[in-house]
Coordinates of C-alpha atoms in Angstrom, one line a residue:
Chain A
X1 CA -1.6 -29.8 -20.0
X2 CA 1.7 -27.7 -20.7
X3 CA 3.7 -25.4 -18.8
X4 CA 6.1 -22.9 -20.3
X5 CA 8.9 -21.6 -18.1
X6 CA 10.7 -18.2 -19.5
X7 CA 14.2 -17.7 -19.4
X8 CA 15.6 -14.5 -19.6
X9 CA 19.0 -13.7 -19.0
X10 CA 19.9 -13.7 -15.4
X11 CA 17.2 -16.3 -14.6
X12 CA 18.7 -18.8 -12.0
X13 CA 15.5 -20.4 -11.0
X14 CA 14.5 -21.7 -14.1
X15 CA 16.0 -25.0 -14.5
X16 CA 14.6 -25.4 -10.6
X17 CA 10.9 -24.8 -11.6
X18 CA 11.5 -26.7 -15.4
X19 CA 12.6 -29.5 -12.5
X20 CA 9.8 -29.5 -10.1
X21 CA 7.1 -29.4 -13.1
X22 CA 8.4 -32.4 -15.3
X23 CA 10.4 -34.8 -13.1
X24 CA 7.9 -34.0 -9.6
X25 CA 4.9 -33.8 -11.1
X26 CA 5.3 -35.4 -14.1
X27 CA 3.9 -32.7 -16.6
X28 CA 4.9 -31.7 -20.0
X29 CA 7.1 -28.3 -19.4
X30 CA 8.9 -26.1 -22.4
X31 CA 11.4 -23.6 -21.8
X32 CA 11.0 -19.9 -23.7
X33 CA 13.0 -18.1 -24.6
X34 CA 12.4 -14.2 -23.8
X35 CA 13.3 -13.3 -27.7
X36 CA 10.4 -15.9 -29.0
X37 CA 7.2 -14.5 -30.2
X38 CA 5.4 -17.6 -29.6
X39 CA 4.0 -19.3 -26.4
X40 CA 3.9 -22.3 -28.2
X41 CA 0.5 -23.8 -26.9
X42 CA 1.0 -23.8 -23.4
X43 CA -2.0 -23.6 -20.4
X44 CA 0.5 -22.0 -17.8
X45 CA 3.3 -19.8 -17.9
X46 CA 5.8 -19.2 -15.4
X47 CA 8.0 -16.4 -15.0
X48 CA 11.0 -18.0 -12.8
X49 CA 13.0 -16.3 -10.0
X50 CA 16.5 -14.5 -11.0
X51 CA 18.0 -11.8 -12.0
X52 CA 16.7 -10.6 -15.4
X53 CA 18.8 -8.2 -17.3
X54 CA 21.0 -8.5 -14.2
X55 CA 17.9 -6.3 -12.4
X56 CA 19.5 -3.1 -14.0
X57 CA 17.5 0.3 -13.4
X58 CA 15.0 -1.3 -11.1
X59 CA 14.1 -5.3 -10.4
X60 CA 12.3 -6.7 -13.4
X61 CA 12.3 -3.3 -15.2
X62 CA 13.7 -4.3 -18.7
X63 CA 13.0 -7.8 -18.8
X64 CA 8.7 -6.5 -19.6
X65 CA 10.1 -5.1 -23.0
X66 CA 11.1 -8.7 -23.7
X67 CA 9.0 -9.8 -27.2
X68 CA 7.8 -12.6 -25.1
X69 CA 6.3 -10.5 -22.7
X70 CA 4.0 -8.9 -25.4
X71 CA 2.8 -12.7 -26.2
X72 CA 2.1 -13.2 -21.8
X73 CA 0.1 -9.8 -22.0
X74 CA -2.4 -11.0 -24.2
X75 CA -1.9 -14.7 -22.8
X76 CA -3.2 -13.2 -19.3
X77 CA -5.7 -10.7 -21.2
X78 CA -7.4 -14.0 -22.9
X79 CA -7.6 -15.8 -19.0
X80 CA -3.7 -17.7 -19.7
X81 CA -2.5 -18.7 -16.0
X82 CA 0.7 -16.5 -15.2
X83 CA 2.6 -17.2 -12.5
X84 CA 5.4 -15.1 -11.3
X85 CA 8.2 -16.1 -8.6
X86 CA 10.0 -13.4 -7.2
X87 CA 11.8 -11.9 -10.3
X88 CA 8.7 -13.2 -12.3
X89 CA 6.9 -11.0 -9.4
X90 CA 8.6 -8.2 -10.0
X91 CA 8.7 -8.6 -14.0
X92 CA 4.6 -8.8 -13.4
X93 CA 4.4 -5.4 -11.7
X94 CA 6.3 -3.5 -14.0
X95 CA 4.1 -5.0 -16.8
X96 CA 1.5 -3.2 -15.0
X97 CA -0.1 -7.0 -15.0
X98 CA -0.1 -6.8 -11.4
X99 CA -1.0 -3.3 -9.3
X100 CA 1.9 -1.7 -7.0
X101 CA 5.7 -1.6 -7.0
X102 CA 8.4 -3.2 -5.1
X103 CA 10.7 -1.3 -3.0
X104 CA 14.1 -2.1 -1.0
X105 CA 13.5 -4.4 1.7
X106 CA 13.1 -2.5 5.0
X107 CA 16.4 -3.6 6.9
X108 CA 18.0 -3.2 3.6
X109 CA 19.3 -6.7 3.1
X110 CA 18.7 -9.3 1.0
X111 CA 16.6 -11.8 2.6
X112 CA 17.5 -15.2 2.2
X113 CA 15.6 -17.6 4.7
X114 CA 12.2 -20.0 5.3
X115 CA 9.4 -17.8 6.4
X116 CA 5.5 -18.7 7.2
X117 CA 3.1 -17.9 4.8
X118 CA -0.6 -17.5 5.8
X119 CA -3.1 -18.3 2.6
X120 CA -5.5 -15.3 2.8
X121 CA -7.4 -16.2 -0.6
X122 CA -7.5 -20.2 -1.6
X123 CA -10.3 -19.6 -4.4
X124 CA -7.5 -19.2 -6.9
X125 CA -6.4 -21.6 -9.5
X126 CA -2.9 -21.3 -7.4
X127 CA -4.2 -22.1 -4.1
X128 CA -7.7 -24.3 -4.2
X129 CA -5.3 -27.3 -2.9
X130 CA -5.5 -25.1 0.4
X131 CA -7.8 -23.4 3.0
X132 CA -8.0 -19.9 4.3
X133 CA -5.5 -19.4 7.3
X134 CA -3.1 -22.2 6.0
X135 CA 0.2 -22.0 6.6
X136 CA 2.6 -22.7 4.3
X137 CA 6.6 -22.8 4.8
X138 CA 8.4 -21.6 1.8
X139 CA 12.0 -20.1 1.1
X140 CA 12.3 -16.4 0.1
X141 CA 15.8 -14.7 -1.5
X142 CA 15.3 -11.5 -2.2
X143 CA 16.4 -7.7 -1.9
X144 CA 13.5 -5.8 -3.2
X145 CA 10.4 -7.4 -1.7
X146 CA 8.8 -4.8 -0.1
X147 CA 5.5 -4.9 -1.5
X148 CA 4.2 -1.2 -1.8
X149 CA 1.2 0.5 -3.9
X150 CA -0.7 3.9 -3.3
X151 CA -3.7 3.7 -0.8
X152 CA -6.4 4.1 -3.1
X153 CA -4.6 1.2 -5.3
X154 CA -4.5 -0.8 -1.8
X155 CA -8.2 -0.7 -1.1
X156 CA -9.2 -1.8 -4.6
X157 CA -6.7 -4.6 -3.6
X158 CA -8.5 -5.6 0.0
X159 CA -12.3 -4.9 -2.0
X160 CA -11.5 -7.6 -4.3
X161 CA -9.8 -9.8 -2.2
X162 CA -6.5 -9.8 -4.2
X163 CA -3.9 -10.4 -1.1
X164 CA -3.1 -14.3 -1.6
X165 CA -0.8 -14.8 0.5
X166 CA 0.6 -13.0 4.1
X167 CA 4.2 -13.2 5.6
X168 CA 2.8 -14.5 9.0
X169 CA 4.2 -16.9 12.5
X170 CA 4.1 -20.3 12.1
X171 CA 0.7 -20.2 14.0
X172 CA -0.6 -17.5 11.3
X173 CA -0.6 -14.1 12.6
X174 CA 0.4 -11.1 10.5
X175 CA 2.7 -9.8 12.9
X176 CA 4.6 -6.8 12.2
X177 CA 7.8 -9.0 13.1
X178 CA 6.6 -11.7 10.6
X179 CA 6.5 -9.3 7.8
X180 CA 10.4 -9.4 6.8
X181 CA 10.4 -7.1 3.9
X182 CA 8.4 -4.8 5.4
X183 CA 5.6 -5.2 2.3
X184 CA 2.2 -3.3 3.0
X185 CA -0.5 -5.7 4.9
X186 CA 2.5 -8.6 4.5
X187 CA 2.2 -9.2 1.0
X188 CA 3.9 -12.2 -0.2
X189 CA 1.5 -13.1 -2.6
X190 CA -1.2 -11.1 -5.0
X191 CA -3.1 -11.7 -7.5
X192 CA -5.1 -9.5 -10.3
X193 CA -8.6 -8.6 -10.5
X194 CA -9.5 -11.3 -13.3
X195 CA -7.8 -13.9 -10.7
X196 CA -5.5 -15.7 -13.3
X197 CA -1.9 -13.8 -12.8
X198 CA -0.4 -14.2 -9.9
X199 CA 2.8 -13.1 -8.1
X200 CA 4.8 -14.5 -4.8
X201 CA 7.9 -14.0 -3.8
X202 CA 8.5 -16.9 -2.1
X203 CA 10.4 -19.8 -4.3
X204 CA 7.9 -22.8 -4.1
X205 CA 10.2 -24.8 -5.9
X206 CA 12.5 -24.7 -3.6
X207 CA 10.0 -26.6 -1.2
X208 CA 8.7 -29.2 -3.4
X209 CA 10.8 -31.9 -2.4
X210 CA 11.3 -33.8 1.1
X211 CA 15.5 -33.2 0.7
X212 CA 15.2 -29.5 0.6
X213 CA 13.5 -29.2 3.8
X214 CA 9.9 -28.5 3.1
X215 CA 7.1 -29.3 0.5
X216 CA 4.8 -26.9 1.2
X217 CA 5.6 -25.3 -2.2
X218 CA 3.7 -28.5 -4.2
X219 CA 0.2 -26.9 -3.4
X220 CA 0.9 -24.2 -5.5
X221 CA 2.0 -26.5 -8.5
X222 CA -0.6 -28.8 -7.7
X223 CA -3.5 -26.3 -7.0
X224 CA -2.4 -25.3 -10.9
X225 CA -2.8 -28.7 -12.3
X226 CA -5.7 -29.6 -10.6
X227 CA -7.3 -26.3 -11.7
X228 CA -6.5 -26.9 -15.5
X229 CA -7.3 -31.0 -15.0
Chain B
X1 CA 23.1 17.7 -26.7
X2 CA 23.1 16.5 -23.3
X3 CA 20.0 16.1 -21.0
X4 CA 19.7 14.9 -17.3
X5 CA 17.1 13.3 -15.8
X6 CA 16.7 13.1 -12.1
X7 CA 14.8 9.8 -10.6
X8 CA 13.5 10.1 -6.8
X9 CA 11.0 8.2 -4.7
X10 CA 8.1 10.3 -4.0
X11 CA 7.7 12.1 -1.0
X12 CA 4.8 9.9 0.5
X13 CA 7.2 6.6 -0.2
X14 CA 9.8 5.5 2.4
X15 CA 13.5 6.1 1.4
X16 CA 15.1 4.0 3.6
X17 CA 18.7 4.0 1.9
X18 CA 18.2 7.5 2.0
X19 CA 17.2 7.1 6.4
X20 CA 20.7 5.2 6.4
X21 CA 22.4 7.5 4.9
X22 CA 20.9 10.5 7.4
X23 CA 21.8 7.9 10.2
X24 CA 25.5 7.9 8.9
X25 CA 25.4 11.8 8.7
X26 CA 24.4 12.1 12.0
X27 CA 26.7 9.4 13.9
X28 CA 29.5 11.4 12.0
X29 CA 27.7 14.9 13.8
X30 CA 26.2 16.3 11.1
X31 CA 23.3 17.1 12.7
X32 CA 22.4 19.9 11.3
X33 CA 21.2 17.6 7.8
X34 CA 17.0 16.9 8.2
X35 CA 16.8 14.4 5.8
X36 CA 18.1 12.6 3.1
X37 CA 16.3 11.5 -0.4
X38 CA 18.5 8.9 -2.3
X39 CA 17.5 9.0 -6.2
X40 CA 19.2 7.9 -9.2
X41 CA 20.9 10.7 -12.1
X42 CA 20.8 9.7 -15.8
X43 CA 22.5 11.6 -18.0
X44 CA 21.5 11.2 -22.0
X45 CA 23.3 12.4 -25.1
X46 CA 20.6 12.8 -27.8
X47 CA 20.3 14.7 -31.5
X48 CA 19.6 18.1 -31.2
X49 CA 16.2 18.7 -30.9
X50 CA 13.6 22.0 -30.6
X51 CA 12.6 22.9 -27.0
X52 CA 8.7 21.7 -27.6
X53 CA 9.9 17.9 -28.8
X54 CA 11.7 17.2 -26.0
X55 CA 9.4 18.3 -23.6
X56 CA 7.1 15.9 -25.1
X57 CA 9.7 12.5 -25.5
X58 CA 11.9 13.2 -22.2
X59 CA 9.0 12.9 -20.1
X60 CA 7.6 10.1 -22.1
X61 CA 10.9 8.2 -21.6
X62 CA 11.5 8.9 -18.0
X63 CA 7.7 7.7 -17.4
X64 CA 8.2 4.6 -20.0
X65 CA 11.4 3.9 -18.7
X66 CA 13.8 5.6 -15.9
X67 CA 11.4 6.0 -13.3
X68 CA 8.5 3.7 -12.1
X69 CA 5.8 6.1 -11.7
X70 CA 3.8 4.3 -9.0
X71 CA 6.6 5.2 -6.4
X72 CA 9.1 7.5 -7.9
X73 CA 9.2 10.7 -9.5
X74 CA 11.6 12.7 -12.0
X75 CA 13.0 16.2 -13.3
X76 CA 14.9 17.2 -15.8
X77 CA 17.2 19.7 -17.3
X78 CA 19.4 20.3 -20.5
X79 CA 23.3 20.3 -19.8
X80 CA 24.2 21.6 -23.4

């Protein structure tokens, strides 16, 4: 199986999650390059965390006219695996390949710091290595997180069980105080209707290894690889 | 000629740069201020065009582009 990992410029998470996938788990990973009009054969793509286009006008807003991003539209529309961390989130959202919008995070700072993370959905091929009510501990590092979407958007998101993962305690509440950002029903993970794109903004890569201080990140990466094995 | 186009959140989204900045007004006694709405102003110099095109390709740019219309909204004017 191959992953792709995009770069666009202002990624900084992409060499991280190139890392993790080809020297942790051992798996044949390509970078792309947001100006390519070719995805190149991959299974999985993965939008990194970062900064694209420097996050001018809104978080994520220009990288979606990338050329690449037309090829990872019709990648998702044919059932391609998309996963997007935190920038990749955002990038996601303003494709319109994920529902809502992210706004500032409610303290207005940018949230750099381990949180808990309760698995709400782990029938997805990003979270079948878990079970419901899981928690996970993952970095976040972010300054628009703050899930939002319209009502009636939000209860087509709770009918078809698209909340993947919660800011939660380490026991796995969904505490008001748990929920950093201040995203509607904790959001730190969601994925779409068809259940192939997701979007988290906590940096699993960043916990895939026993020197960065947690690898509660490999069950995403592995969840992936066992769903496409 | 110039246009501008005005970006806001919509009213039933939080502004909470815009709740700071009230707070500020207020701990510097300007109480008198309700509320504050925190938006962004973009001001584009374009060919001349008739009154009918633009009202078709302004809002299709601030919708496209400017503005994310799931939580903000926009206005705009000509300048000159």
């Amino acid at each position: 199986m191959k992953f792709g990992v995009v770069i666009f410029p202002g990624s900084n998470c992409d060499y991280d999650t190139y890392w993790v996938l080809k020297e942790v788990f051992h798996q044949e990973t390509l970078f792309l390059w947001h100006k390519d009009h070719d995805l190149r054969g991959i299974d999985c793509v993965v939008l990194p965390g970062g900064f694209s286009y420097g996050d001018y006008l809104r978080s994520g807003a220009i990288a979606r006219f990338s050329p690449l991003m037309q090829e990872v539209r019709e990648f998702a529309a044919r059932g391609g695996l998309v996963l997007g961390i935190c920038n990749g989130f955002q990038v996601l959202l303003e494709l319109g390949l994920l529902p809502g919008a992210m706004l500032r995070n409610k303290n207005l700072k940018f949230l750099c710091q381990f949180v808990h993370l309760k698995i709400n959905n782990a029938e997805t091929p990003f979270t079948n290595q878990g079970r419901p009510g899981q928690v996970l501990r993952i970095p976040i590092a972010h300054y628009d997180g703050n899930f939002y979407a319209p009502p009636e958007t939000m209860e087509e998101i709770k009918k078809n069980n698209q909340i993947v993962l919660q800011y939660s305690t380490s026991t796995g509440e969904t505490t008001e105080e748990a929920n950093v950002n201040g995203s509607l029903e904790n959001i730190a993970g969601l994925i779409n209707q068809q259940g192939n794109v997701l979007g988290m903004m906590p940096h699993p890569e960043r916990a895939s290894e026993a020197v960065l201080g947690s690898q509660d990140g490999r069950l995403i990466f592995q969840s992936i690889i066992s769903w496409l094995s | 000629m110039k246009i501008r186009v005005l970006v806001s959140f919509k009213e039933s989204v939080l502004d909470p740069q815009g709740q700071t900045v009230k707070n500020a007004l207020h701990s510097l006694g300007y109480d008198f201020v309700k509320d504050v709405r925190q938006g962004k102003v973009f001001e584009l110099e374009i060919d001349d065009l008739p009154r009918e095109q633009l009202e078709v390709k302004i809002p299709e740019i601030a919708d496209k582009v400017l503005a994310n219309p799931i939580i903000e909204k926009f206005e705009w004017e000509i300048l000159e």
